[in-house]
Short mmCIF file of C-alpha atoms and ligand atoms in Angstrom, two decimals:
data_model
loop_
_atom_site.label_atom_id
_atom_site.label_comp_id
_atom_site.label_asym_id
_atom_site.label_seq_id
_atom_site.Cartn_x
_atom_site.Cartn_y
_atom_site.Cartn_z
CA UNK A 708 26.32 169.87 14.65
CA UNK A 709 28.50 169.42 17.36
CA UNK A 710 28.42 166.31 20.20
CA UNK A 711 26.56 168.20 22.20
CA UNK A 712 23.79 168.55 19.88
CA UNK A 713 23.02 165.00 21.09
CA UNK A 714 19.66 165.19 23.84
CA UNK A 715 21.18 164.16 27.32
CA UNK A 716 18.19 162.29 27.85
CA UNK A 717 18.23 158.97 25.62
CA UNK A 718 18.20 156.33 27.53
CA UNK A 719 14.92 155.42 26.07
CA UNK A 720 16.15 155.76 22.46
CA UNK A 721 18.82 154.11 23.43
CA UNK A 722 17.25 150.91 25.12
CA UNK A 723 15.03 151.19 21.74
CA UNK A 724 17.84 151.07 19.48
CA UNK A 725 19.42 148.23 21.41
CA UNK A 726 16.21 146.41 20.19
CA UNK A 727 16.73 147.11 16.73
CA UNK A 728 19.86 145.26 16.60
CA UNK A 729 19.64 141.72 15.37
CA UNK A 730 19.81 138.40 17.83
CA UNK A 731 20.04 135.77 15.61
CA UNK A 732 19.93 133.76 18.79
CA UNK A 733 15.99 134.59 19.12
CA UNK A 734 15.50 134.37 15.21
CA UNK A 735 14.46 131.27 13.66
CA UNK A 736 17.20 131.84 10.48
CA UNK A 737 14.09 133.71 8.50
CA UNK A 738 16.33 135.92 6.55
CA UNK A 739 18.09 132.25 5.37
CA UNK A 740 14.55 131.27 3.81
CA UNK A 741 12.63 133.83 3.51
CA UNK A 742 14.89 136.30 1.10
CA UNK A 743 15.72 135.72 -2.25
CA UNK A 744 19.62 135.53 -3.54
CA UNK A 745 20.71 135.92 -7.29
CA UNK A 746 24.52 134.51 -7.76
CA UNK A 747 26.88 137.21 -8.42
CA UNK A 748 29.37 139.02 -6.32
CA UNK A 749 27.97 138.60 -2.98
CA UNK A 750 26.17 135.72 -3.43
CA UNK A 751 27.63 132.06 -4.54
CA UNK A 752 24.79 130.53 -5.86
CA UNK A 753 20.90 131.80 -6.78
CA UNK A 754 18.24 131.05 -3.80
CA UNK A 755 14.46 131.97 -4.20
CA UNK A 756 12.10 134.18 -2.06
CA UNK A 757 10.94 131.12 0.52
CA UNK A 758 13.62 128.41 -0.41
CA UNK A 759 15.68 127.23 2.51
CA UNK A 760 19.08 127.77 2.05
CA UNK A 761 21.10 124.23 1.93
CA UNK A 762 23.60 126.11 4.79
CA UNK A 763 20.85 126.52 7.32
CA UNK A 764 21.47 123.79 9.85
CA UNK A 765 17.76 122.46 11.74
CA UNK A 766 19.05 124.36 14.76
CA UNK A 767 18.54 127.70 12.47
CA UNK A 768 22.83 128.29 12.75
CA UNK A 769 24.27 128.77 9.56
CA UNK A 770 26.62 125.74 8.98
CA UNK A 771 29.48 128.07 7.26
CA UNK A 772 29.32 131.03 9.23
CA UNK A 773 32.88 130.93 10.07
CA UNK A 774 33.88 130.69 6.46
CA UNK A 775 31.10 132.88 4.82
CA UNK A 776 33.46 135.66 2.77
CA UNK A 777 36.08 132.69 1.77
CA UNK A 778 32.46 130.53 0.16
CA UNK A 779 31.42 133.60 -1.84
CA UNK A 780 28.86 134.17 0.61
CA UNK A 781 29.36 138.08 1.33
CA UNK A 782 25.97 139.04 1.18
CA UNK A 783 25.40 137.15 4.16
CA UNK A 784 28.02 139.09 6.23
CA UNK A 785 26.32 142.39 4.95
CA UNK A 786 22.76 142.12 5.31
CA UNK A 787 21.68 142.89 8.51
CA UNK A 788 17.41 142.67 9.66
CA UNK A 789 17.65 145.77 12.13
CA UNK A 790 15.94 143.33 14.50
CA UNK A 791 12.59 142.07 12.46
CA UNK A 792 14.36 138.54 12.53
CA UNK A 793 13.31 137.88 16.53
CA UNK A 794 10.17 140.52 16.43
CA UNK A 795 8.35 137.79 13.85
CA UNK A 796 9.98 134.98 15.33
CA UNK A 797 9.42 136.00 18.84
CA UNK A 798 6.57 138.34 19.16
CA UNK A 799 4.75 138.53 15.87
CA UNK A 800 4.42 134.21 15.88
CA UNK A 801 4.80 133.83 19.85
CA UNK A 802 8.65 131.42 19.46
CA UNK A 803 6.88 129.18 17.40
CA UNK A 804 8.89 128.05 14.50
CA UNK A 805 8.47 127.55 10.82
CA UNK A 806 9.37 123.81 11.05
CA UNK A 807 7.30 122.78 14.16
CA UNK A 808 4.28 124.69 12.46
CA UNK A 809 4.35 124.83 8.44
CA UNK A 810 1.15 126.55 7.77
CA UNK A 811 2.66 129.78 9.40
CA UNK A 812 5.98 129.29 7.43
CA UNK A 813 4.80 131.48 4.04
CA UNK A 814 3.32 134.07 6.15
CA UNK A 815 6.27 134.32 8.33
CA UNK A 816 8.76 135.18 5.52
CA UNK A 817 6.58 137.51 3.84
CA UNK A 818 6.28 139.14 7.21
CA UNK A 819 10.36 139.48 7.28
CA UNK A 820 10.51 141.92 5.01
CA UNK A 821 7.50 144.29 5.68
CA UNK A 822 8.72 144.07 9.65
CA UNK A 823 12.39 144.78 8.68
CA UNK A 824 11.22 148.06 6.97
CA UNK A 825 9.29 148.92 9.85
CA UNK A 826 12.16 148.25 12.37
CA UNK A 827 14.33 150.44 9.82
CA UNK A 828 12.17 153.10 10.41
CA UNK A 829 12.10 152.65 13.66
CA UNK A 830 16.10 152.99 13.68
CA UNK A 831 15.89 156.33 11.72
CA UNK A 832 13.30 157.80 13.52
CA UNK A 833 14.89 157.02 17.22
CA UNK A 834 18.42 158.47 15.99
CA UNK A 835 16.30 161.67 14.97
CA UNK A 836 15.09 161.70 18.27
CA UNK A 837 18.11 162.32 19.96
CA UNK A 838 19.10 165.26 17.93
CA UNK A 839 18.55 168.79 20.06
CA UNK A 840 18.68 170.62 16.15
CA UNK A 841 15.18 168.42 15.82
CA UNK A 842 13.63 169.81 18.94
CA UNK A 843 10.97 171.60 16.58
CA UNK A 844 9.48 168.63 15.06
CA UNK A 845 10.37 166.41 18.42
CA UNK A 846 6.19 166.00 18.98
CA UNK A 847 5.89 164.91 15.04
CA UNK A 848 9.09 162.40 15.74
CA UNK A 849 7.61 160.73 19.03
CA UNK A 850 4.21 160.32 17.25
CA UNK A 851 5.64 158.70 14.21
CA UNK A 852 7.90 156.46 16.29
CA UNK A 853 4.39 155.42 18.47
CA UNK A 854 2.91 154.71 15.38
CA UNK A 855 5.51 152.88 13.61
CA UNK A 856 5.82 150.99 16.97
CA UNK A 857 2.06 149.74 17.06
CA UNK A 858 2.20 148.93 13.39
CA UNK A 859 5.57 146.15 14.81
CA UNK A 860 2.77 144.56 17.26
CA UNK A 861 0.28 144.04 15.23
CA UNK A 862 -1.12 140.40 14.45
CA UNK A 863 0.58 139.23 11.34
CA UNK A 864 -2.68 138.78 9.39
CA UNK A 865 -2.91 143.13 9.70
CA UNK A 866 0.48 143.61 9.12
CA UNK A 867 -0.04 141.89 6.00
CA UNK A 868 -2.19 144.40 4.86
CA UNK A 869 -0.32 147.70 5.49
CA UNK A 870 0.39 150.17 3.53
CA UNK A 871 4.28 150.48 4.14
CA UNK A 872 4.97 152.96 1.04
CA UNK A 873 2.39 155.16 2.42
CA UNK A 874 3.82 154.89 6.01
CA UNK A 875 7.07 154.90 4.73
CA UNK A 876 6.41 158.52 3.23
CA UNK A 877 5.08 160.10 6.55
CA UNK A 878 8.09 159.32 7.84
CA UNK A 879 10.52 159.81 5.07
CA UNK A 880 8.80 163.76 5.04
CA UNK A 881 10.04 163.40 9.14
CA UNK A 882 13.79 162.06 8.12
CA UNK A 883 14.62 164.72 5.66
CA UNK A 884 13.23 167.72 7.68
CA UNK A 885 15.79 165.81 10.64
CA UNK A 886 18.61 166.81 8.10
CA UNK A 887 18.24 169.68 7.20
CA UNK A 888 17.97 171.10 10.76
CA UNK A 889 20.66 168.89 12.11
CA UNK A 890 22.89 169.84 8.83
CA UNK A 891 21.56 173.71 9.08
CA UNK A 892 25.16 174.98 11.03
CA UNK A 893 27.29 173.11 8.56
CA UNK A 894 29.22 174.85 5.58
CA UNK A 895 29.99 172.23 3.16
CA UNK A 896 33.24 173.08 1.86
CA UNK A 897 33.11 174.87 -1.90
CA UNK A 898 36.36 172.85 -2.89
CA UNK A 899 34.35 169.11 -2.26
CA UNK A 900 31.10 170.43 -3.66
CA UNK A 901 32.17 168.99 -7.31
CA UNK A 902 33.73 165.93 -8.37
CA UNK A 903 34.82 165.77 -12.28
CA UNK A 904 32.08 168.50 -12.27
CA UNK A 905 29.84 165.75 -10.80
CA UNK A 906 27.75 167.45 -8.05
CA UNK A 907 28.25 166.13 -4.47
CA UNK A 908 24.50 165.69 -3.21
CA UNK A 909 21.05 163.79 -2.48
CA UNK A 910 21.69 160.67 -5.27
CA UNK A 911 24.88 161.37 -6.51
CA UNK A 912 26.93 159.57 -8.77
CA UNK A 913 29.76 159.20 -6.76
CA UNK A 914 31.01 155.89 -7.72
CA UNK A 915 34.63 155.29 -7.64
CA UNK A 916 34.89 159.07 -6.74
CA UNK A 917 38.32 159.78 -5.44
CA UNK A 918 37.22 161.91 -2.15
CA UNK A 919 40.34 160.73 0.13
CA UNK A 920 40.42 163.27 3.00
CA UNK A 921 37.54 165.65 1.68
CA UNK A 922 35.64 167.59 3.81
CA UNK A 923 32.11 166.55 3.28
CA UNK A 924 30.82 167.23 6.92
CA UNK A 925 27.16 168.62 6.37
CA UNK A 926 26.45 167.08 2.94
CA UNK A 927 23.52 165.86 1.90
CA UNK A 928 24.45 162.47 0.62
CA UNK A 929 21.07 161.08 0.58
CA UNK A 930 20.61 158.10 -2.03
CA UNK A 931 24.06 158.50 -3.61
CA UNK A 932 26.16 156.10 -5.17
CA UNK A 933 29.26 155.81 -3.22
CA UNK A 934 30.03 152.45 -4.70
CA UNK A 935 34.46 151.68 -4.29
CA UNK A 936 34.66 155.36 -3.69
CA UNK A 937 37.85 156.45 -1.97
CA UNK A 938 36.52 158.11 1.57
CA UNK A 939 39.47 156.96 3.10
CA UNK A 940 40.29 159.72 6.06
CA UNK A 941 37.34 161.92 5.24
CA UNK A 942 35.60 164.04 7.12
CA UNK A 943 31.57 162.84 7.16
CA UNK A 944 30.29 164.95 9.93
CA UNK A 945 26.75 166.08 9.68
CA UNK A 946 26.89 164.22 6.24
CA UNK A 947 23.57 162.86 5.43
CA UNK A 948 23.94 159.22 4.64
CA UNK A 949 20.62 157.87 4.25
CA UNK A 950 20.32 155.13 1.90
CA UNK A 951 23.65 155.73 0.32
CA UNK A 952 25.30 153.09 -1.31
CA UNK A 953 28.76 152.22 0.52
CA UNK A 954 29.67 148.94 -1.21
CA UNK A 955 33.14 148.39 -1.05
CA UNK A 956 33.97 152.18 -0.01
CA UNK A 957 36.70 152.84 1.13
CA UNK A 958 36.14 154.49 4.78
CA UNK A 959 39.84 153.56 6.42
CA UNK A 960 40.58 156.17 8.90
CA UNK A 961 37.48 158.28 7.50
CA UNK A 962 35.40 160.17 10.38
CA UNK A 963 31.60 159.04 10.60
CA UNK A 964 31.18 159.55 14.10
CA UNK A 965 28.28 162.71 13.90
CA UNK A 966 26.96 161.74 10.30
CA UNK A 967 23.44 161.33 10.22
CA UNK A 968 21.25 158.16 9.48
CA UNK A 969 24.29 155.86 8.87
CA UNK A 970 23.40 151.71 9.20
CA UNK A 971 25.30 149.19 10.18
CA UNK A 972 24.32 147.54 6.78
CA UNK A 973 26.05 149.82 4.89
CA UNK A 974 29.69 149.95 7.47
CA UNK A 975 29.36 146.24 6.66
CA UNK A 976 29.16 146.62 3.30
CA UNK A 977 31.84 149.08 3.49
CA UNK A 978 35.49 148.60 3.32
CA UNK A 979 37.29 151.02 7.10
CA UNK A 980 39.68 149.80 9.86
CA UNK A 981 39.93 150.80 13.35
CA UNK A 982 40.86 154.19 12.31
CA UNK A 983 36.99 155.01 10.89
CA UNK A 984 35.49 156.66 13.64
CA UNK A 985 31.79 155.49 14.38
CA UNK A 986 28.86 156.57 15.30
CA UNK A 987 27.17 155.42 19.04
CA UNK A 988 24.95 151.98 18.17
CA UNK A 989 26.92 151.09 15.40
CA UNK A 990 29.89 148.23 15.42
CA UNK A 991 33.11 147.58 13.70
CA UNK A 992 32.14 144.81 11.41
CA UNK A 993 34.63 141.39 12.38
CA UNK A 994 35.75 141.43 8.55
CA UNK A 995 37.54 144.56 8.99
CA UNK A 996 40.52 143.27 11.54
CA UNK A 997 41.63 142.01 8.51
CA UNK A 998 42.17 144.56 6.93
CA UNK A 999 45.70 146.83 6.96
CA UNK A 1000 45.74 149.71 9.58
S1 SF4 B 1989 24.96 130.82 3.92
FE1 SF4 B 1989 24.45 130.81 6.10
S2 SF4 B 1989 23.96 132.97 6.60
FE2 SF4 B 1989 23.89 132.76 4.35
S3 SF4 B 1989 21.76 132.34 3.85
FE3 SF4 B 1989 22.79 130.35 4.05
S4 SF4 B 1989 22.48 129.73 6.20
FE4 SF4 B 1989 22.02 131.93 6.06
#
């Protein structure tokens, strides 16, 4: 795939994908209650599923925000609700809050989660959109995205009842047939197909994998584990990237600016600089100034 593979005409995806970007402004701090924490590496302490975290100040700001990496509070800086956070708050429940109206609070956070996968979808399946290799399937794309849509505005009492794995698979089916047209014109390199005689593909272990400067453009990396792995200056175009784990990768310098399905979840969770090249929609995360150029 080359830039101009991208569909001229996105402003709509574009406007949509703006939406899919958290305001934590419009969110009543959901993802602070509503998800559940185990201490560990990311996390400083263990918080239940529904449990207000002590942090969360009545005004919904988080009271250490500035200080959240230094407090053992990484998780925090990672997660990221593709939106969901101000659909509930602001659209599922109307603006009305968790505190001012209690009996919704249970159903609201169990609504977080079911509304974040839907928004995630809703991510994937506007990226796919703009791809001119998905032309073929562009009718089965728009359909999926209108139905994924409507399932975001229903009342929460419905949206309680989906069926997300089943949704999830129509759409999943849509995702991977996206790759492999958008990846069809890509050669993977034979010299980067193997590490330690490891493949390189869909849920590979790739942890710790010392890939500094490889040439993975076109590779399915769907589901692999790219936990601490050394991408530093590689080349990720066309590279698949769905759901593949990037904690604590090293991406300084690499080159994710065409790879396919990438979140901004997992460039947080990732360790790059301002040499990693990234794709439209996504952001440097603030933790990486930090870091050595
Ligand atoms: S530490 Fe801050 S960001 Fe993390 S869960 Fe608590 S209030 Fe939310």
């Amino acid at each position: 795939m080359h830039e101009h593979d991208h569909l001229s005409t996105t402003s709509n995806t574009a406007a949509n994908r703006q939406k899919l970007q958290a305001d934590c402004e419009k969110c009543f701090g959901l993802c602070c209650v509503a998800l559940p924490f185990a201490a560990s590496a990311d996390f400083a302490m263990d918080k239940a599923a529904g449990q207000r975290c002590p942090s969360l100040q009545s005004d919904f700001r988080c009271g250490v925000h500035d200080s959240l990496r230094q407090r053992g509070m990484r998780g925090c800086t990672v997660y990221d609700c593709f939106g969901a956070g101000q659909k509930v708050s602001q659209d599922t429940f109307a603006g009305s809050d968790w505190q001012q109206s209690p009996g919704s609070a249970k159903q609201m956070f169990e609504i977080l989660p079911i509304m974040r996968q839907l928004h995630e979808m809703l991510w994937y399946l506007n990226e796919a959109l703009t791809y001119r290799s998905a032309l073929p399937i562009q009718v089965e794309l728009g359909n999926a995205l209108a139905e994924t849509q409507r399932l975001t505005n229903l009342d929460s009492n419905a949206i309680m009842k989906l069926d997300i794995p089943a949704h999830r698979a129509v759409v999943n089916a849509l995702l991977q047939r996206t790759s492999e047209l958008v990846r069809g014109d890509a050669v993977p390199s034979p010299k980067h197909s193997r590490v330690r005689r490891k493949p390189i593909g869909p849920g590979a272990d790739l942890m710790g994998a010392k890939l500094q400067g490889a040439d993975l453009r076109g590779v399915n990396l769907r589901g692999a584990y790219l936990i601490a792995a050394d991408l530093r200056d590689a080349d990720l175009g066309t590279a698949d990237l769905i759901g593949a784990d990037l904690r604590d990768a090293d991406i300084s310098g690499a080159k994710l600016s065409e790879s396919i399905f990438l979140t901004q979840m997992q460039l947080n969770a990732a360790k790059g600089n301002a040499r990693t090249k990234l794709p439209p929609f996504l952001t440097y995360p603030s933790h990486w100034a930090a870091t050595n150029i």
